Short mmCIF file of C-alpha atoms and ligand atoms in Angstrom, two decimals:
data_model
loop_
_atom_site.label_atom_id
_atom_site.label_comp_id
_atom_site.label_asym_id
_atom_site.label_seq_id
_atom_site.Cartn_x
_atom_site.Cartn_y
_atom_site.Cartn_z
CA UNK A 80 3.10 5.49 11.11
CA UNK A 81 0.19 4.82 8.91
CA UNK A 82 -0.33 6.91 5.80
CA UNK A 83 -3.54 7.34 3.92
CA UNK A 84 -3.10 8.41 0.42
CA UNK A 85 -6.19 9.47 -1.57
CA UNK A 86 -7.14 9.52 -5.10
CA UNK A 87 -4.55 7.28 -6.66
CA UNK A 88 -7.16 5.91 -8.82
CA UNK A 89 -9.95 7.77 -10.01
CA UNK A 90 -13.22 6.36 -9.72
CA UNK A 91 -13.66 5.45 -13.52
CA UNK A 92 -10.18 3.66 -13.34
CA UNK A 93 -11.25 1.55 -10.14
CA UNK A 94 -14.69 0.53 -12.10
CA UNK A 95 -12.59 -0.46 -14.87
CA UNK A 96 -10.67 -2.71 -12.96
CA UNK A 97 -13.44 -4.04 -11.18
CA UNK A 98 -14.95 -4.94 -14.55
CA UNK A 99 -11.94 -6.65 -15.72
CA UNK A 100 -11.44 -8.35 -12.51
CA UNK A 101 -15.06 -9.66 -12.39
CA UNK A 102 -14.02 -12.05 -15.68
CA UNK A 103 -11.12 -13.25 -14.30
CA UNK A 104 -10.41 -16.77 -12.44
CA UNK A 105 -9.54 -16.40 -9.02
CA UNK A 106 -7.55 -18.78 -6.59
CA UNK A 107 -6.79 -19.41 -3.04
CA UNK A 108 -5.15 -17.01 -1.29
CA UNK A 109 -2.74 -18.87 0.54
CA UNK A 110 -0.69 -19.61 -2.53
CA UNK A 111 1.46 -16.40 -1.85
CA UNK A 112 1.32 -16.99 2.25
CA UNK A 113 3.88 -17.98 4.60
CA UNK A 114 3.67 -20.90 6.74
CA UNK A 115 2.41 -18.82 9.84
CA UNK A 116 0.13 -16.42 7.57
CA UNK A 117 -1.56 -19.66 5.81
CA UNK A 118 -2.99 -20.79 9.29
CA UNK A 119 -5.23 -17.65 9.24
CA UNK A 120 -5.44 -16.36 5.73
CA UNK A 121 -9.02 -17.48 4.19
CA UNK A 122 -9.65 -15.09 0.90
CA UNK A 123 -9.23 -15.58 -3.00
CA UNK A 124 -6.47 -13.76 -4.97
CA UNK A 125 -5.85 -13.26 -8.92
CA UNK A 126 -3.22 -15.62 -9.88
CA UNK A 127 0.05 -13.33 -9.03
CA UNK A 128 1.91 -14.39 -12.23
CA UNK A 129 -1.36 -13.88 -14.71
CA UNK A 130 -1.63 -11.60 -17.14
CA UNK A 131 -4.37 -9.48 -15.78
CA UNK A 132 -2.72 -9.16 -12.45
CA UNK A 133 0.35 -7.78 -14.05
CA UNK A 134 -1.49 -5.36 -16.35
CA UNK A 135 -3.48 -3.76 -13.55
CA UNK A 136 -0.13 -4.01 -11.23
CA UNK A 137 1.63 -1.53 -13.90
CA UNK A 138 -1.22 0.61 -14.27
CA UNK A 139 -1.20 0.96 -10.32
CA UNK A 140 2.71 1.44 -10.22
CA UNK A 141 2.58 4.15 -12.65
CA UNK A 142 -0.34 6.10 -10.52
CA UNK A 143 1.93 5.52 -7.48
CA UNK A 144 5.14 7.13 -9.40
CA UNK A 145 3.08 10.56 -10.28
CA UNK A 146 1.80 10.66 -6.86
CA UNK A 147 3.68 13.36 -4.90
CA UNK A 148 2.02 12.70 -1.37
CA UNK A 149 2.88 8.67 -1.97
CA UNK A 150 6.37 9.57 -2.85
CA UNK A 151 6.83 11.73 0.39
CA UNK A 152 5.61 9.42 2.63
CA UNK A 153 7.32 5.89 0.98
CA UNK A 154 10.55 7.44 -0.51
CA UNK A 155 10.15 4.11 -2.69
CA UNK A 156 13.29 2.15 -4.28
CA UNK A 157 11.51 -0.92 -4.94
CA UNK A 158 8.06 -1.52 -5.42
CA UNK A 159 6.29 -5.18 -5.29
CA UNK A 160 4.04 -5.82 -8.67
CA UNK A 161 0.85 -5.51 -7.07
CA UNK A 162 -1.31 -8.16 -5.93
CA UNK A 163 -5.04 -8.55 -6.14
CA UNK A 164 -7.35 -10.17 -3.12
CA UNK A 165 -11.17 -10.36 -2.64
CA UNK A 166 -13.02 -11.12 0.80
CA UNK A 167 -16.38 -12.54 0.16
CA UNK A 168 -19.45 -12.59 2.91
CA UNK A 169 -20.64 -15.85 1.45
CA UNK A 170 -17.13 -17.71 1.83
CA UNK A 171 -16.75 -16.29 5.45
CA UNK A 172 -13.53 -14.77 4.39
CA UNK A 173 -11.30 -12.82 6.93
CA UNK A 174 -7.35 -12.69 7.33
CA UNK A 175 -6.42 -13.40 11.04
CA UNK A 176 -3.58 -11.81 13.38
CA UNK A 177 -0.27 -12.04 11.22
CA UNK A 178 3.04 -9.96 10.52
CA UNK A 179 4.32 -9.88 6.69
CA UNK A 180 7.32 -11.96 5.63
CA UNK A 181 10.75 -9.57 5.76
CA UNK A 182 11.67 -10.27 2.26
CA UNK A 183 9.79 -11.02 -0.71
CA UNK A 184 10.68 -12.27 -4.32
CA UNK A 185 8.82 -12.28 -7.31
CA UNK A 186 9.16 -15.24 -9.60
CA UNK A 187 8.78 -13.53 -13.03
CA UNK A 188 11.13 -10.64 -12.26
CA UNK A 189 13.63 -12.08 -9.92
CA UNK A 190 13.09 -9.07 -7.88
CA UNK A 191 13.82 -9.64 -4.28
CA UNK A 192 12.93 -6.61 -2.00
CA UNK A 193 13.16 -6.15 2.00
CA UNK A 194 9.39 -5.35 2.67
CA UNK A 195 9.56 -1.71 4.84
CA UNK A 196 5.99 -1.19 4.06
CA UNK A 197 2.45 -2.63 3.36
CA UNK A 198 0.22 -1.21 1.28
CA UNK A 199 -3.43 -1.53 1.02
CA UNK A 200 -5.33 0.01 -2.05
CA UNK A 201 -9.20 -0.34 -1.67
CA UNK A 202 -11.16 -1.21 -4.95
CA UNK A 203 -14.51 -1.59 -3.17
CA UNK A 204 -16.82 1.56 -1.60
CA UNK A 205 -17.53 1.18 1.93
CA UNK A 206 -20.75 0.80 1.61
CA UNK A 207 -20.41 -2.54 -0.54
CA UNK A 208 -19.77 -4.90 2.30
CA UNK A 209 -19.95 -5.13 5.91
CA UNK A 210 -16.89 -6.11 8.02
CA UNK A 211 -13.43 -6.42 6.02
CA UNK A 212 -11.77 -3.60 8.15
CA UNK A 213 -7.80 -3.45 8.09
CA UNK A 214 -6.91 -3.52 11.58
CA UNK A 215 -3.16 -2.38 12.37
CA UNK A 216 -1.67 -2.31 15.49
CA UNK A 217 0.88 0.38 16.12
CA UNK A 218 2.81 2.01 19.57
CA UNK A 219 -0.75 4.29 19.61
CA UNK A 220 -2.79 1.37 19.70
CA UNK A 221 -5.25 -0.48 16.99
CA UNK A 222 -6.33 1.35 14.02
CA UNK A 223 -9.23 0.17 11.75
CA UNK A 224 -9.07 1.20 8.33
CA UNK A 225 -11.84 1.38 5.45
CA UNK A 226 -10.98 3.45 2.83
CA UNK A 227 -12.97 4.78 -0.73
CA UNK A 228 -12.01 3.06 -3.52
CA UNK A 229 -8.95 4.29 -5.00
CA UNK A 230 -7.48 5.45 -1.87
CA UNK A 231 -4.50 3.61 0.20
CA UNK A 232 -2.81 3.05 3.22
CA UNK A 233 0.68 2.75 3.98
CA UNK A 234 1.61 1.16 7.12
CA UNK A 235 5.18 -0.39 8.41
CA UNK A 236 5.13 -4.14 7.43
CA UNK A 237 6.42 -5.23 10.70
CA UNK A 238 3.54 -3.87 12.70
CA UNK A 239 0.53 -6.92 13.53
CA UNK A 240 -2.29 -6.72 11.37
CA UNK A 241 -5.79 -8.41 10.08
CA UNK A 242 -8.52 -8.17 7.86
CA UNK A 243 -12.03 -8.76 10.03
CA UNK A 244 -14.51 -11.07 8.71
CA UNK A 245 -16.78 -9.68 5.79
CA UNK A 246 -20.16 -10.22 6.64
CA UNK A 247 -22.00 -8.68 3.60
CA UNK A 248 -20.58 -8.39 0.22
CA UNK A 249 -17.14 -8.38 -1.08
CA UNK A 250 -14.05 -6.52 -0.48
CA UNK A 251 -11.89 -5.88 -3.65
CA UNK A 252 -8.39 -4.34 -3.05
CA UNK A 253 -4.62 -4.65 -4.33
CA UNK A 254 -1.87 -5.33 -2.04
CA UNK A 255 2.07 -4.81 -2.16
CA UNK A 256 5.12 -4.08 -0.51
CA UNK A 257 8.06 -1.74 -1.10
CA UNK A 258 11.85 -1.11 -0.24
CA UNK A 259 12.14 2.43 0.72
CA UNK A 260 15.51 4.32 -0.24
CA UNK A 261 15.06 5.34 3.71
CA UNK A 262 15.04 2.18 5.91
CA UNK A 263 14.65 3.93 9.47
CA UNK A 264 11.11 4.25 9.87
CA UNK A 265 11.69 7.64 12.38
CA UNK A 266 13.66 8.97 9.77
CA UNK A 267 11.13 8.16 7.22
CA UNK A 268 8.43 10.25 9.31
CA UNK A 269 10.74 12.90 9.51
CA UNK A 270 11.32 13.71 6.11
CA UNK A 271 7.53 12.86 5.32
CA UNK A 272 6.73 15.68 7.88
CA UNK A 273 9.37 18.00 6.72
CA UNK A 274 8.38 17.47 2.99
CA UNK A 275 4.35 18.20 3.97
CA UNK A 276 5.63 21.34 5.79
CA UNK A 277 7.69 22.53 3.14
CA UNK A 278 5.08 21.89 0.45
CA UNK A 279 2.56 24.08 2.72
CA UNK A 280 5.11 27.15 3.15
CA UNK A 281 5.83 26.77 -0.80
CA UNK A 282 2.01 27.43 -1.18
CA UNK A 283 1.48 30.19 0.86
CA UNK A 284 5.02 32.00 -0.01
CA UNK A 285 5.85 30.71 -3.26
CA UNK A 286 8.51 28.35 -4.69
CA UNK A 287 11.09 31.10 -4.61
CA UNK A 288 10.80 32.09 -0.95
CA UNK A 289 14.48 32.10 0.26
CA UNK A 290 13.97 30.44 3.46
CA UNK A 291 11.60 27.97 1.76
CA UNK A 292 14.28 27.13 -0.63
CA UNK A 293 16.72 26.62 2.53
CA UNK A 294 14.27 23.86 3.85
CA UNK A 295 14.33 22.17 0.88
CA UNK A 296 18.26 21.98 0.84
CA UNK A 297 17.89 20.74 4.26
CA UNK A 298 15.18 17.92 3.25
CA UNK A 299 17.85 16.99 0.50
CA UNK A 300 20.74 16.83 2.71
CA UNK A 301 18.77 14.91 4.86
CA UNK A 302 17.89 12.13 1.79
CA UNK A 303 21.79 12.09 1.18
CA UNK A 304 22.39 11.21 4.61
CA UNK A 305 19.86 8.29 4.82
CA UNK A 306 19.52 7.16 1.00
CA UNK A 307 20.22 3.66 0.42
CA UNK A 308 20.54 2.99 -3.00
NI1 LIG B 177 -0.21 -8.96 5.76
#
């Protein structure tokens, strides 16, 4: 399941991120690629252990953990420190079809996670570049994703995906992985659908409506059944 979450970062926050990133030294994106990915990955990224990547990454994690739609979709247990990449037309950047590694370890914190979900947070507006679509394959076919700056997409880390060549301008994004408390993708999808329906009912009937409270109880009992902590 692909889930888009709008407005993780405000436009002024995005502008500030971009100003800071423009002044940073970038390195070859292959430094964090697995053996198979390294063959098809052509982009740049901020040094993952660098001061700026860490500072901006912490701001993203604060924004994520305050966002109800993100929390409902991901049910996150561990979020990997966000990384930042850039694809420019001048350098013919692209990232061919690949899957993400099942486990990621962070050198600085020692955190090791199972990558249940991959996340791309767009930091360029769609009109700033041509190409650069994130293409994700799932059971319903292939989806091209290009979101406004400040929005993100969550998708199963196991899915085949790629970034098409950027042919004009530059595409800047943050990307990272997370381990969900709910490992099974179908269970996670059911929890998200139930949560979304409960929020809509609460809006219509009020938070104290007794049937809505009962459904909320069912939601929490499903989490009790499925959460791995
Ligand atoms: Ni990937």
